[in-house]
Tab-separated table of C-alpha atoms in Angstrom:
chain	number	residue	atom	x	y	z
A	1	MET	CA	-34.598	3.514	-63.025
A	2	ASN	CA	-37.253	3.342	-60.336
A	3	PHE	CA	-40.227	5.064	-61.926
A	4	ALA	CA	-42.056	5.074	-58.592
A	5	SER	CA	-39.585	7.743	-57.460
A	6	TRP	CA	-40.652	10.169	-60.197
A	7	PRO	CA	-42.624	13.250	-59.223
A	8	PRO	CA	-45.908	13.961	-61.047
A	9	LEU	CA	-44.977	14.561	-64.696
A	10	LEU	CA	-46.872	15.452	-67.866
A	11	VAL	CA	-45.367	15.389	-71.343
A	12	VAL	CA	-46.689	18.406	-73.216
A	13	ASP	CA	-46.729	19.576	-76.789
A	14	VAL	CA	-48.214	22.733	-78.258
A	15	GLU	CA	-48.986	23.785	-81.814
A	16	GLY	CA	-49.209	27.438	-82.760
A	17	ASN	CA	-50.711	29.625	-85.453
A	18	GLY	CA	-47.341	30.544	-86.953
A	19	THR	CA	-47.185	34.145	-85.737
A	20	ASN	CA	-44.481	35.552	-83.467
A	21	PRO	CA	-45.269	35.368	-80.622
A	22	PRO	CA	-47.586	32.462	-81.383
A	23	ASP	CA	-51.205	31.986	-80.464
A	24	LEU	CA	-51.992	28.439	-79.377
A	25	VAL	CA	-54.128	26.240	-81.637
A	26	GLU	CA	-53.564	22.844	-79.951
A	27	ILE	CA	-52.291	21.625	-76.575
A	28	ALA	CA	-51.696	18.069	-75.392
A	29	ALA	CA	-50.709	17.028	-71.863
A	30	LEU	CA	-49.936	13.349	-71.314
A	31	PRO	CA	-49.198	12.061	-67.789
A	32	VAL	CA	-46.479	9.449	-67.297
A	33	HIS	CA	-47.271	6.924	-64.560
A	34	ASP	CA	-45.056	3.967	-63.603
A	35	GLY	CA	-42.943	4.340	-66.723
A	36	ARG	CA	-45.883	4.421	-69.149
A	37	PRO	CA	-47.820	7.193	-70.868
A	38	ASP	CA	-51.308	7.306	-69.352
A	39	THR	CA	-53.641	8.205	-72.205
A	40	SER	CA	-56.677	7.625	-69.966
A	41	THR	CA	-55.962	10.804	-67.981
A	42	ALA	CA	-54.421	12.866	-70.803
A	43	GLY	CA	-55.768	16.234	-71.868
A	44	ALA	CA	-55.993	17.564	-75.425
A	45	TRP	CA	-57.536	20.813	-76.603
A	46	LEU	CA	-58.045	22.632	-79.872
A	47	THR	CA	-58.476	26.374	-79.617
A	48	ARG	CA	-59.327	29.117	-82.104
A	49	PRO	CA	-56.411	31.596	-82.181
A	50	ARG	CA	-56.912	35.347	-81.909
A	51	ARG	CA	-54.930	35.834	-85.112
A	52	PRO	CA	-55.329	33.656	-88.229
A	53	VAL	CA	-53.218	30.544	-88.756
A	54	THR	CA	-50.473	31.250	-91.288
A	55	PRO	CA	-50.374	29.105	-94.449
A	56	PHE	CA	-47.001	27.651	-93.388
A	57	ALA	CA	-48.254	26.577	-89.962
A	58	ALA	CA	-51.384	25.067	-91.489
A	59	ARG	CA	-49.229	23.011	-93.863
A	60	VAL	CA	-47.172	21.685	-90.934
A	61	HIS	CA	-49.937	20.577	-88.555
A	62	GLY	CA	-52.977	20.613	-90.827
A	63	LEU	CA	-55.025	22.852	-88.519
A	64	THR	CA	-56.532	25.437	-90.851
A	65	ASN	CA	-58.564	28.488	-89.933
A	66	LYS	CA	-61.681	26.729	-91.232
A	67	ARG	CA	-60.950	23.673	-89.059
A	68	LEU	CA	-60.582	25.878	-85.968
A	69	GLU	CA	-63.335	28.449	-86.563
A	70	ASN	CA	-65.836	26.718	-84.244
A	71	GLU	CA	-63.328	25.740	-81.534
A	72	PRO	CA	-63.370	27.646	-78.218
A	73	GLY	CA	-61.151	30.659	-77.711
A	74	TRP	CA	-58.261	30.361	-75.270
A	75	GLU	CA	-60.161	32.058	-72.434
A	76	LYS	CA	-62.725	29.216	-72.514
A	77	ILE	CA	-60.164	26.435	-71.970
A	78	ALA	CA	-57.391	28.167	-70.002
A	79	ASP	CA	-58.695	27.033	-66.610
A	80	GLN	CA	-58.948	23.398	-67.773
A	81	VAL	CA	-55.365	23.427	-69.049
A	82	HIS	CA	-54.073	25.140	-65.903
A	83	THR	CA	-55.914	22.660	-63.661
A	84	LEU	CA	-54.488	19.589	-65.434
A	85	LEU	CA	-50.920	20.915	-65.471
A	86	GLY	CA	-51.120	22.161	-61.885
A	87	THR	CA	-47.670	22.279	-60.323
A	88	SER	CA	-46.455	19.023	-61.903
A	89	TRP	CA	-43.210	18.711	-63.802
A	90	ILE	CA	-43.546	19.010	-67.558
A	91	CYS	CA	-41.463	17.463	-70.313
A	92	ALA	CA	-41.300	18.530	-73.942
A	93	HIS	CA	-38.976	18.346	-76.934
A	94	HIS	CA	-37.190	21.712	-77.207
A	95	ALA	CA	-38.953	22.429	-73.942
A	96	HIS	CA	-38.138	26.123	-73.559
A	97	VAL	CA	-40.423	26.819	-76.551
A	98	ASP	CA	-43.437	24.985	-75.089
A	99	TYR	CA	-42.755	26.398	-71.629
A	100	ARG	CA	-42.568	29.992	-72.832
A	101	VAL	CA	-45.712	29.736	-74.959
A	102	LEU	CA	-47.694	28.147	-72.120
A	103	LYS	CA	-46.323	30.675	-69.627
A	104	ALA	CA	-47.309	33.559	-71.919
A	105	HIS	CA	-50.855	32.197	-72.056
A	106	MET	CA	-50.988	31.333	-68.315
A	107	PRO	CA	-48.827	33.857	-66.424
A	108	GLN	CA	-49.858	32.458	-63.019
A	109	TRP	CA	-48.823	28.897	-63.925
A	110	GLU	CA	-45.441	27.564	-62.798
A	111	PRO	CA	-44.420	23.916	-63.101
A	112	ALA	CA	-42.221	22.249	-60.494
A	113	GLY	CA	-39.641	21.664	-63.201
A	114	VAL	CA	-39.089	21.314	-66.950
A	115	LEU	CA	-37.425	18.349	-68.675
A	116	ASP	CA	-36.201	18.781	-72.249
A	117	THR	CA	-35.869	15.583	-74.299
A	118	LEU	CA	-33.657	17.451	-76.794
A	119	ARG	CA	-31.148	18.309	-74.065
A	120	LEU	CA	-31.467	14.832	-72.548
A	121	ALA	CA	-30.910	13.138	-75.914
A	122	LYS	CA	-27.652	15.041	-76.452
A	123	ALA	CA	-26.409	13.670	-73.115
A	124	THR	CA	-27.806	10.167	-73.636
A	125	TYR	CA	-27.011	9.603	-77.312
A	126	PRO	CA	-23.875	11.642	-78.093
A	127	GLY	CA	-22.880	11.573	-81.736
A	128	LEU	CA	-26.263	11.567	-83.435
A	129	PRO	CA	-26.252	13.736	-86.584
A	130	LYS	CA	-29.337	15.628	-85.378
A	131	TYR	CA	-31.605	15.648	-82.349
A	132	SER	CA	-34.934	16.435	-83.960
A	133	LEU	CA	-37.972	14.485	-82.818
A	134	ASP	CA	-37.979	12.625	-86.144
A	135	THR	CA	-34.319	11.630	-85.707
A	136	LEU	CA	-34.978	10.364	-82.180
A	137	ILE	CA	-38.046	8.406	-83.312
A	138	GLU	CA	-35.853	6.749	-85.926
A	139	HIS	CA	-33.046	6.078	-83.425
A	140	VAL	CA	-35.135	4.881	-80.465
A	141	GLN	CA	-37.808	3.076	-82.506
A	142	PRO	CA	-40.578	3.548	-79.932
A	143	ASN	CA	-43.868	1.738	-80.372
A	144	LEU	CA	-46.125	4.396	-81.852
A	145	GLY	CA	-48.815	1.986	-83.036
A	146	THR	CA	-51.331	3.435	-80.589
A	147	ALA	CA	-50.261	7.071	-80.958
A	148	PRO	CA	-53.220	9.391	-81.593
A	149	ALA	CA	-53.489	11.555	-84.731
A	150	GLN	CA	-50.298	11.988	-86.760
A	151	ARG	CA	-46.870	13.635	-86.667
A	152	HIS	CA	-46.927	17.378	-85.970
A	153	ARG	CA	-50.208	17.148	-84.092
A	154	ALA	CA	-49.829	17.812	-80.372
A	155	THR	CA	-51.291	14.486	-79.214
A	156	TYR	CA	-48.996	12.416	-81.460
A	157	ASP	CA	-45.877	14.419	-80.656
A	158	ALA	CA	-46.544	14.275	-76.897
A	159	PHE	CA	-47.020	10.495	-77.112
A	160	ALA	CA	-43.795	10.059	-79.122
A	161	THR	CA	-41.871	12.343	-76.750
A	162	ALA	CA	-43.135	10.372	-73.746
A	163	GLN	CA	-41.964	7.082	-75.267
A	164	ILE	CA	-38.546	8.567	-76.041
A	165	LEU	CA	-38.246	9.985	-72.505
A	166	ILE	CA	-39.057	6.584	-71.002
A	167	ALA	CA	-36.481	4.876	-73.256
A	168	MET	CA	-33.771	7.383	-72.285
A	169	ALA	CA	-34.624	7.059	-68.582
A	170	ALA	CA	-33.218	3.508	-68.692
A	171	HIS	CA	-29.745	5.090	-69.023
A	172	TYR	CA	-30.012	6.817	-65.629
A	173	ASP	CA	-30.054	5.322	-62.142
A	174	THR	CA	-32.070	8.027	-60.386
A	175	TRP	CA	-34.534	10.804	-61.085
A	176	ASP	CA	-31.960	13.361	-59.909
A	177	GLN	CA	-29.433	12.132	-62.486
A	178	LEU	CA	-32.060	12.317	-65.220
A	179	ALA	CA	-33.153	15.800	-64.199
A	180	ALA	CA	-29.563	17.031	-64.012
A	181	ALA	CA	-29.084	16.015	-67.652
A	182	ALA	CA	-32.495	17.162	-68.892
A	183	VAL	CA	-33.390	20.492	-67.238
A	184	PRO	CA	-32.264	23.480	-69.314
A	185	PRO	CA	-30.428	26.214	-67.404
A	186	GLY	CA	-32.723	28.959	-66.198
A	187	LEU	CA	-35.918	26.910	-66.370
A	188	PRO	CA	-37.832	25.609	-63.325
A	189	GLY	CA	-36.154	22.586	-61.747
A	190	SER	CA	-32.607	23.521	-62.687
A	191	PRO	CA	-30.205	23.259	-59.757
A	192	GLU	CA	-29.511	26.556	-58.074
A	193	PRO	CA	-25.987	27.797	-58.728
A	194	GLU	CA	-23.743	27.133	-55.766
A	195	GLU	CA	-22.825	30.153	-53.736
A	196	GLU	CA	-19.192	31.057	-54.044
A	197	ALA	CA	-17.200	30.435	-50.893
A	198	THR	CA	-16.059	33.558	-49.118
A	199	LEU	CA	-13.659	34.281	-46.301
A	200	TRP	CA	-16.486	35.539	-44.059
């Protein structure tokens, strides 16, 4: 895989407050340059949700209402997040979830395309019992020694997802092949359906 052929790409992960639909409490956006995650230009934000964090969500990611009470509201950081993401491709694990939450918070934002490491893993590693991020970490064994924070925090999960994406990319010759396997139907970047041939 020639990583120089990749378009601008950020691996993203979001954590929510546990409501439906969720309010964001943490966002991480990690650029991938030349086949490596670029932590020097990454973005990470904590934000105080409009509605309280549910006890279940707080147990998962550890971000309690008390921890977030002095963080900025979404309206204070939205422009920063939008500026970093721009019109780049994004990648996430179970990407339609991250895409929809980000889109709900930034209606004007539209990435060039969306890669899903869950979808890509099913094509790359057929036969795994599950395709959770934990299962893929165990299968791929990426080097997470320099990963920030811990599992279920956005910065850690984005770093792990980036390493898994890079490992899976070795199974594809071109960016187009990778994207064909990784872009969920109906999300930005998916190939347009071919027009049916007609007699006219």
